[in-house]
PDB file of C-alpha atoms in Angstrom:
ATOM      1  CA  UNK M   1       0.000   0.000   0.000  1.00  0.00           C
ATOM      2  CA  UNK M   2       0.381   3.086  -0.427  1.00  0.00           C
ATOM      3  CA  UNK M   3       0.802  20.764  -5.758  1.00  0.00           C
ATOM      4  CA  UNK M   4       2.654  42.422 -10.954  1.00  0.00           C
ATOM      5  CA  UNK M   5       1.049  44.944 -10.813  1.00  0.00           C
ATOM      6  CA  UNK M   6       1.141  49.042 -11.142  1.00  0.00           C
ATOM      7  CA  UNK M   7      -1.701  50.334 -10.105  1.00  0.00           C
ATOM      8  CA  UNK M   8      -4.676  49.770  -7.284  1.00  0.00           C
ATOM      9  CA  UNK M   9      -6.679  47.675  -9.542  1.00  0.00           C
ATOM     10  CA  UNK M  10      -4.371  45.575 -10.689  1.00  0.00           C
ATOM     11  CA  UNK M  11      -3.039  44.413  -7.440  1.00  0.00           C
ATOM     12  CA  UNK M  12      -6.088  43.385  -6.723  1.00  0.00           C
ATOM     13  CA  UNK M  13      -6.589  41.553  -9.898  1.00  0.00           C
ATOM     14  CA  UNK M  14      -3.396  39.705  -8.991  1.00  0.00           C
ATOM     15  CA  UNK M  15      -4.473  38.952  -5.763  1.00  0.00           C
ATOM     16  CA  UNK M  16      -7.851  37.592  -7.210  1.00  0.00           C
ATOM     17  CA  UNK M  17      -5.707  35.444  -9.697  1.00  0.00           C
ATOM     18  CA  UNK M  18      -3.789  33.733  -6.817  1.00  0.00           C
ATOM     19  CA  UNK M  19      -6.116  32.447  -4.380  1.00  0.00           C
ATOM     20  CA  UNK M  20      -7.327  30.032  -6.718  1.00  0.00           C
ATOM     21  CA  UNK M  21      -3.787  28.609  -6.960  1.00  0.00           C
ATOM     22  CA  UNK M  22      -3.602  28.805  -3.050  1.00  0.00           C
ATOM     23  CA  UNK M  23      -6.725  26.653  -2.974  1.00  0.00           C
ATOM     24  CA  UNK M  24      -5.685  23.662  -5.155  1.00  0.00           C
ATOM     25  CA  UNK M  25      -2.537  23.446  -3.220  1.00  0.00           C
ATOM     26  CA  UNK M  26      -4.355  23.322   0.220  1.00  0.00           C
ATOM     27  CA  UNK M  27      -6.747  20.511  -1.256  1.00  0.00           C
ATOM     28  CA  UNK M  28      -3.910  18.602  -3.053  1.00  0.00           C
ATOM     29  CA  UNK M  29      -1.796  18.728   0.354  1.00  0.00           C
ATOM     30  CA  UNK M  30      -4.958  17.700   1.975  1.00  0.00           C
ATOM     31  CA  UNK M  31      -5.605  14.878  -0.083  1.00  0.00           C
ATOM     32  CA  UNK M  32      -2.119  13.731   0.600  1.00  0.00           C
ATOM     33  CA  UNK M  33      -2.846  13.425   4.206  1.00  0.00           C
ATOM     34  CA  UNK M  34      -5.197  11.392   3.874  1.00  0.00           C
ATOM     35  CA  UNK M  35      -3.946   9.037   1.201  1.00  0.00           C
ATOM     36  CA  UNK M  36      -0.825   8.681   3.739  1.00  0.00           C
ATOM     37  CA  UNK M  37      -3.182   8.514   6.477  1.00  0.00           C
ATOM     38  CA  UNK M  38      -5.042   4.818   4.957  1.00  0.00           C
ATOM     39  CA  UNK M  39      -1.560   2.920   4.755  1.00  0.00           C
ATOM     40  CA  UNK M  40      -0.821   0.648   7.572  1.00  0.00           C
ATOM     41  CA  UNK M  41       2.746  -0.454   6.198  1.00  0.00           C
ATOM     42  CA  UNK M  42       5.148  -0.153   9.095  1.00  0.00           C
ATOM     43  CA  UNK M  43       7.811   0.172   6.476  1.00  0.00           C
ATOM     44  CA  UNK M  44       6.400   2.699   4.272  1.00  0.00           C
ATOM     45  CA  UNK M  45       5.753   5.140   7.887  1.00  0.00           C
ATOM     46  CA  UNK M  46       9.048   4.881   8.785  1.00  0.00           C
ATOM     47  CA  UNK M  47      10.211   5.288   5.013  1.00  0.00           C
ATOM     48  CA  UNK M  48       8.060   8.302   4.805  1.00  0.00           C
ATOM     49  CA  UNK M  49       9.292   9.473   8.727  1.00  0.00           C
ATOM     50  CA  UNK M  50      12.648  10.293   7.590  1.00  0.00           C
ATOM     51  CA  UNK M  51      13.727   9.965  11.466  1.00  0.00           C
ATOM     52  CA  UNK M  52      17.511   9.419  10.597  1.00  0.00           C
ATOM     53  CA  UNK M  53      17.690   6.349  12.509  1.00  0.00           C
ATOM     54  CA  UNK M  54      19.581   4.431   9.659  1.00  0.00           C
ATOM     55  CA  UNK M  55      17.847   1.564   9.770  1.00  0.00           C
ATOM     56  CA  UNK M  56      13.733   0.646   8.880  1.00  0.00           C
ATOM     57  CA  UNK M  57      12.743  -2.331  11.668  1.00  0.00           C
ATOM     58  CA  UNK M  58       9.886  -4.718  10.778  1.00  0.00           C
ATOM     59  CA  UNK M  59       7.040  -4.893  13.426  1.00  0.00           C
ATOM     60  CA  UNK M  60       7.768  -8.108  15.490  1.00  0.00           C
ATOM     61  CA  UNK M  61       5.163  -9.817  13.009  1.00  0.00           C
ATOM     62  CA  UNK M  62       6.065 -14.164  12.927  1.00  0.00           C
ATOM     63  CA  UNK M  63       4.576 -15.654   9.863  1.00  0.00           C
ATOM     64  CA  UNK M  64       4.632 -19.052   9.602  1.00  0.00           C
ATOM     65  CA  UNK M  65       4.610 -21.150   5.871  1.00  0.00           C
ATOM     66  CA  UNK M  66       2.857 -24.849   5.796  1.00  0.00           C
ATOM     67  CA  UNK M  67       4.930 -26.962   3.401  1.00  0.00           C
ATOM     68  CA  UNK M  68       2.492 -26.464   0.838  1.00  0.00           C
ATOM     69  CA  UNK M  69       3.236 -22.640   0.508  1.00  0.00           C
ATOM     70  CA  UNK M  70       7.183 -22.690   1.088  1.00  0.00           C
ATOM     71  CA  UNK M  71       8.394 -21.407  -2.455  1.00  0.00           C
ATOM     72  CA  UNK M  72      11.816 -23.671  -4.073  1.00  0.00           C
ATOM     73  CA  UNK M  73      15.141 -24.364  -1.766  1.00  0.00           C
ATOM     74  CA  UNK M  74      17.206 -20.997  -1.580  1.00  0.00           C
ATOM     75  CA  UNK M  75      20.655 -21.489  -2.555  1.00  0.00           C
ATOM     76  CA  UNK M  76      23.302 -19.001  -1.231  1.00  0.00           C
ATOM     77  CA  UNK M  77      27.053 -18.400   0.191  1.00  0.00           C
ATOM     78  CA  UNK M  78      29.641 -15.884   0.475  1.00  0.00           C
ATOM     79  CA  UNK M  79      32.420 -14.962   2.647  1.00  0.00           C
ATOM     80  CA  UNK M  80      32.282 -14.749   6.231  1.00  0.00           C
ATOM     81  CA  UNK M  81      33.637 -11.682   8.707  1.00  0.00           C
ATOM     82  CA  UNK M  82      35.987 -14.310   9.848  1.00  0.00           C
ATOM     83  CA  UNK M  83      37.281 -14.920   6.282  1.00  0.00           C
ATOM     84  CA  UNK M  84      36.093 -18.524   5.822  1.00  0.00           C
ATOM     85  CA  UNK M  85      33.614 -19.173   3.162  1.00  0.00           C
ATOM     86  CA  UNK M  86      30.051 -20.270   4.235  1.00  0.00           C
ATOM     87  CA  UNK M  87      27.725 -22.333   1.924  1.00  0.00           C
ATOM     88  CA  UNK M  88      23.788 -23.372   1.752  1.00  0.00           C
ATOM     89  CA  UNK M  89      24.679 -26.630   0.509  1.00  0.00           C
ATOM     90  CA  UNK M  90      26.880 -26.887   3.833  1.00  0.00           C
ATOM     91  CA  UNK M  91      23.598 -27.303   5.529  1.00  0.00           C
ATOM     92  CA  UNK M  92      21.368 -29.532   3.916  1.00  0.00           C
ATOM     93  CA  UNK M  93      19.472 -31.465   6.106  1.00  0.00           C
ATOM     94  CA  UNK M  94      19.516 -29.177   8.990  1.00  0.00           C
ATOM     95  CA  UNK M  95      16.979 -26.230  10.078  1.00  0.00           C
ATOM     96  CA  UNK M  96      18.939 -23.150   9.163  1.00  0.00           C
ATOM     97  CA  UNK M  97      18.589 -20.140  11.150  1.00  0.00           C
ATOM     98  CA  UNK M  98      19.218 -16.753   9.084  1.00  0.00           C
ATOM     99  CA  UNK M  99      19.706 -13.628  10.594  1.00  0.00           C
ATOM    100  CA  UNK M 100      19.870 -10.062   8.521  1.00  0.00           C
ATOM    101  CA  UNK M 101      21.810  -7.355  10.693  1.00  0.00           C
ATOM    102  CA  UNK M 102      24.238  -4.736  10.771  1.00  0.00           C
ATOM    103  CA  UNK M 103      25.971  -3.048  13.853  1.00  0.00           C
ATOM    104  CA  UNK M 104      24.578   0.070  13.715  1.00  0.00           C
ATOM    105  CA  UNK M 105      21.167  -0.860  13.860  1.00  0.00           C
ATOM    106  CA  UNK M 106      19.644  -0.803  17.599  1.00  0.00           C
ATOM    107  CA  UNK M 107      16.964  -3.719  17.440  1.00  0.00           C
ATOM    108  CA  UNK M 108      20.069  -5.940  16.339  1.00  0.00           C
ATOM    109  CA  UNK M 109      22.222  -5.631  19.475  1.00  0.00           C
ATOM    110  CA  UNK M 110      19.178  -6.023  21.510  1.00  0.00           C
ATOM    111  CA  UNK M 111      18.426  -9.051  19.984  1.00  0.00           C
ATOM    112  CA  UNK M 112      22.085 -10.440  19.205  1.00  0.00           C
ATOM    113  CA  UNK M 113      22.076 -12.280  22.982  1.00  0.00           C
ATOM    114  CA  UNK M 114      18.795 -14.194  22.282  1.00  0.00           C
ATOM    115  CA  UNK M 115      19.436 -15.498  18.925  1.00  0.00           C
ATOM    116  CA  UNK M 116      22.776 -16.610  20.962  1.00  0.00           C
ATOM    117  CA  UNK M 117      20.989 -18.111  23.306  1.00  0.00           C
ATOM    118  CA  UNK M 118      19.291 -20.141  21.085  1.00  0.00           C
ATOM    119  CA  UNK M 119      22.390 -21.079  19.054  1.00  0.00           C
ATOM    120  CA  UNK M 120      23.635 -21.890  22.498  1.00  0.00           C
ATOM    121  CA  UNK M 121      20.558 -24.244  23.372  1.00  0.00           C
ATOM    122  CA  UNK M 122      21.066 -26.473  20.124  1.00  0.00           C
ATOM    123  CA  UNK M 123      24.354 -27.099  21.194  1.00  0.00           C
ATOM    124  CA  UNK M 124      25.712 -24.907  18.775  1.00  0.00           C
ATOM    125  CA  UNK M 125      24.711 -26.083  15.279  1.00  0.00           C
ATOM    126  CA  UNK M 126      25.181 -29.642  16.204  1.00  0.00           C
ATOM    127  CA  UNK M 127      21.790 -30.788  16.437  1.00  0.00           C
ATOM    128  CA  UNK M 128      20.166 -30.654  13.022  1.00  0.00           C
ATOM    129  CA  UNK M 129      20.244 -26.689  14.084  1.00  0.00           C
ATOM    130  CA  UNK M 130      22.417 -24.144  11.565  1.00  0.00           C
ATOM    131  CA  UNK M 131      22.905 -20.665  12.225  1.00  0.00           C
ATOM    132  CA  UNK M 132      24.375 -17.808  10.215  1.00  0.00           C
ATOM    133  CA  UNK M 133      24.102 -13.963   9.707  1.00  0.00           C
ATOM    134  CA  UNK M 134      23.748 -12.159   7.016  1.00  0.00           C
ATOM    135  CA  UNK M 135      25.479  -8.410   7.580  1.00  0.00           C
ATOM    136  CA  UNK M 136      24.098  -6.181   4.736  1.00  0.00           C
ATOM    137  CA  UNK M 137      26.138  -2.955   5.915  1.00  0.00           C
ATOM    138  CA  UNK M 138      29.585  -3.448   7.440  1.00  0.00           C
ATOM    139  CA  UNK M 139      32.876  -4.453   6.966  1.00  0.00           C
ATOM    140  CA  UNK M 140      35.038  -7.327   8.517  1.00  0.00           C
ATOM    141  CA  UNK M 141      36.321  -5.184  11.208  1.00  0.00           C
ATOM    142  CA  UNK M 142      33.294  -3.768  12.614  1.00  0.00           C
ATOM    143  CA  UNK M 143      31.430  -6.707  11.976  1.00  0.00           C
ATOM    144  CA  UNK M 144      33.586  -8.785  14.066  1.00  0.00           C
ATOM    145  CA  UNK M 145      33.617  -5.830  17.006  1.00  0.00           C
ATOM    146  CA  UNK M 146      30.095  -6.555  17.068  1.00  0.00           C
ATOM    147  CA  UNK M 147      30.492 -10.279  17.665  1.00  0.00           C
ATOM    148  CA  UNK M 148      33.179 -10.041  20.119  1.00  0.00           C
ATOM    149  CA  UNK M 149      30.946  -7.446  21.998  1.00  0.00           C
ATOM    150  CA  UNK M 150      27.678  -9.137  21.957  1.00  0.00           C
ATOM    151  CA  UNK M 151      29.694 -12.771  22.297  1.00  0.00           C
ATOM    152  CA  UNK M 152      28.088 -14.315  18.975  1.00  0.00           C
ATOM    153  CA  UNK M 153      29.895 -17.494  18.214  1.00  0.00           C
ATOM    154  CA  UNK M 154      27.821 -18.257  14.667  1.00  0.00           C
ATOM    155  CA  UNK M 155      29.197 -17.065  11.431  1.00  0.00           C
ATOM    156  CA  UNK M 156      28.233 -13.723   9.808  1.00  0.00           C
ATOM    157  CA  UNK M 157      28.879 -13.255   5.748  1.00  0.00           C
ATOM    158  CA  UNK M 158      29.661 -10.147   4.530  1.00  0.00           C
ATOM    159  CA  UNK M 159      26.936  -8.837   1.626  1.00  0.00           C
ATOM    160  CA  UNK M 160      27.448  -5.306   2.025  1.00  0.00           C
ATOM    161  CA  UNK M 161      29.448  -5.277  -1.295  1.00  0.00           C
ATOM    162  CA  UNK M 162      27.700  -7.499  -3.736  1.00  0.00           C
ATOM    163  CA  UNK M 163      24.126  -8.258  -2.028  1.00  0.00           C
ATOM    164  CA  UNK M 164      24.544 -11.303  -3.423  1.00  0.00           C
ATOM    165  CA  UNK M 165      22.812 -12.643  -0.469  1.00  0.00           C
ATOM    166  CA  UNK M 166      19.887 -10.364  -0.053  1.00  0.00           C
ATOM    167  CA  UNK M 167      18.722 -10.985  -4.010  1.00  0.00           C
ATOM    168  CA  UNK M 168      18.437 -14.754  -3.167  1.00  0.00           C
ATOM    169  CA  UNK M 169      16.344 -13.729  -0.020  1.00  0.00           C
ATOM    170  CA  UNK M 170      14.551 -10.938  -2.350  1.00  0.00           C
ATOM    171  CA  UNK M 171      11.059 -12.222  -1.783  1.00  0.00           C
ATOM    172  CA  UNK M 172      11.084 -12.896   1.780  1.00  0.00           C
ATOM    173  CA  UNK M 173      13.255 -10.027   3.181  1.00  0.00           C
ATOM    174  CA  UNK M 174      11.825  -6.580   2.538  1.00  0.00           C
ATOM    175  CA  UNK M 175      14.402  -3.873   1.304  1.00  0.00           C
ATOM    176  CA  UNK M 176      15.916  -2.041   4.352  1.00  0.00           C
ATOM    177  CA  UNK M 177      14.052  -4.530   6.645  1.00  0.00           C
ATOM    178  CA  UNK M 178      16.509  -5.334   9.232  1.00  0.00           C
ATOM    179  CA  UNK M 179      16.767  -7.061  11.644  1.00  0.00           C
ATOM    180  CA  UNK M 180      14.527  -9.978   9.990  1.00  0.00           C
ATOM    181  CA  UNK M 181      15.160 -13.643  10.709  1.00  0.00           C
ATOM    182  CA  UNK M 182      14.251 -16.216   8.324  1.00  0.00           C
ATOM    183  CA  UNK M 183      13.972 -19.705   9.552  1.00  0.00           C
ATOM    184  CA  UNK M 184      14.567 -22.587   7.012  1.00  0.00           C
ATOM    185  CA  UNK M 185      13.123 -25.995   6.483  1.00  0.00           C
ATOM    186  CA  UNK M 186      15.554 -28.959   6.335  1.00  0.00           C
ATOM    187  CA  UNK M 187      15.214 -28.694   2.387  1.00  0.00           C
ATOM    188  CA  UNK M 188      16.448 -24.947   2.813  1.00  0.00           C
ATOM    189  CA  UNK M 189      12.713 -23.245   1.774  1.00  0.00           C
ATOM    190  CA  UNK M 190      11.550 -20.244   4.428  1.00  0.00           C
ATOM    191  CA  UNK M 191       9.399 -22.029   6.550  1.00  0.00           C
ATOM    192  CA  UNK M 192       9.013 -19.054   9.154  1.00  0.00           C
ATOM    193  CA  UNK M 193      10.084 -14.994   9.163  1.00  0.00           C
ATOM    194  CA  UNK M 194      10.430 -12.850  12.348  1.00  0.00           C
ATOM    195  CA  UNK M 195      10.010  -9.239  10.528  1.00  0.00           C
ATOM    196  CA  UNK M 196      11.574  -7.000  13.003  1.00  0.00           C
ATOM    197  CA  UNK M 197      13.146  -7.304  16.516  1.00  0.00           C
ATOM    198  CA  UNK M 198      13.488 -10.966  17.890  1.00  0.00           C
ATOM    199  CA  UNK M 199      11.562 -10.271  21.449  1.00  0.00           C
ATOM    200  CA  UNK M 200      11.892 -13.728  23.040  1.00  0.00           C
ATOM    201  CA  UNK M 201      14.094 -17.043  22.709  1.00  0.00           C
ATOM    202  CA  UNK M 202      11.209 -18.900  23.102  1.00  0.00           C
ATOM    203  CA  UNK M 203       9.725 -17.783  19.653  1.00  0.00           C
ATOM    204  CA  UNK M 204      13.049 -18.776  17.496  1.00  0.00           C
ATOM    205  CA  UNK M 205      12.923 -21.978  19.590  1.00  0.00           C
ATOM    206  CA  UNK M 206       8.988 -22.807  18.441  1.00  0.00           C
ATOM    207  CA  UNK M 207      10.044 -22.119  15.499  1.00  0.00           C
ATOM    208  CA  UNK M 208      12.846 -24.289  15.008  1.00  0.00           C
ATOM    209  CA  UNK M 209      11.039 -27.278  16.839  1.00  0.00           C
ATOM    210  CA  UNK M 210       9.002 -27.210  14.669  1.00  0.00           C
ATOM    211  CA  UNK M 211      10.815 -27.645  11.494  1.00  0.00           C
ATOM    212  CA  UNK M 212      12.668 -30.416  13.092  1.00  0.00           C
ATOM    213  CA  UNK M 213       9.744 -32.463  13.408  1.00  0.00           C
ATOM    214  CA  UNK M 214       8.921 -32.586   9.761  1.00  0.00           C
ATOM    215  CA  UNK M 215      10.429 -35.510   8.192  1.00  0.00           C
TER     216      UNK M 215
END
């Protein structure tokens, strides 16, 4: 969803001449108020808020996709903040955890310790559980000042150059959107999207269990 005069007379004419104007502006600016006014979008208010905040956070909304509606298997890689290479086809068979952030972007350091936590609680990626970040502003070294700060043990690639990662995740990631948190299937479809701040451990963890009860 989603305007000279010489003499007495004349003046006056000129005055007469503008009000008109005046008035189609004041009903065009009106009419934009209310067209803004009927969007819901949480994206397109912040677009439009210009706050400077630098980033545009979802609204906490979980949606959930029965088998039946995931699209195909998403396919994707690139190289990590660490400098190792990270690959989809790496975790076939697993629930994949996928996590779009940056370290500028408040919502993400709030929400760096629970998506830990959870890494944590599936004994770190070795029970059918993979996790990995997707950072879609920064550089190695403030990428991996973030991690050391917020103690996040998962890998992170680096898309800030290419986006090679966001344009496989183009349909299911909103532009700008971040943090979002896509939760794959063991056949690597989105089975599940957290669109804006993770509030709760709990949620990723229904989530994930899930997924790992589908054959």
């Amino acid at each position: 969803m989603r305007v000279r005069a010489r003499g007495l007379d004349t003046r006056r004419a000129a005055r007469g001449a503008i009000r008109p104007t005046v008035g189609i502006v004041a009903i065009a600016a009106a009419t934009a108020l209310l067209l803004t006014g009927c969007t819901s979008d949480p994206l397109a208010d912040q677009f439009r808020e210009g706050s400077g905040k630098n980033y545009i956070a979802g609204d906490g909304s979980i949606s959930e996709f029965d088998e039946g509606s995931r699209g195909e298997p998403v396919a994707f890689s690139g190289e990590t903040a660490d400098g190792d290479e990270f690959d989809s086809a790496d975790t076939e068979g697993q629930v994949t955890v996928v996590n779009f952030w940056y370290a500028g972007c408040a919502p993400c350091r709030v929400e760096a310790p629970i998506l830990e936590e959870v890494y944590d609680h599936y004994g770190s990626g070795e029970e059918d559980v993979a996790f990995v970040g997707v950072n879609v502003r920064d550089q190695a070294g403030n990428a991996n000042a973030f991690e050391k700060t917020y103690g996040v043990e998962y890998p992170s690639i680096l898309d800030v150059d290419d986006g090679d990662v966001q344009l496989a995740f183009a349909g299911d990631v909103p532009p700008a959107a971040v943090p979002t948190t896509l939760v794959l299937d063991k056949q690597g479809r989105v089975a599940a999207r957290v669109l804006g701040q993770l509030e709760d451990a709990s949620i990723l963890r229904g989530l994930v269990d899930s997924l790992l009860e589908e054959n």
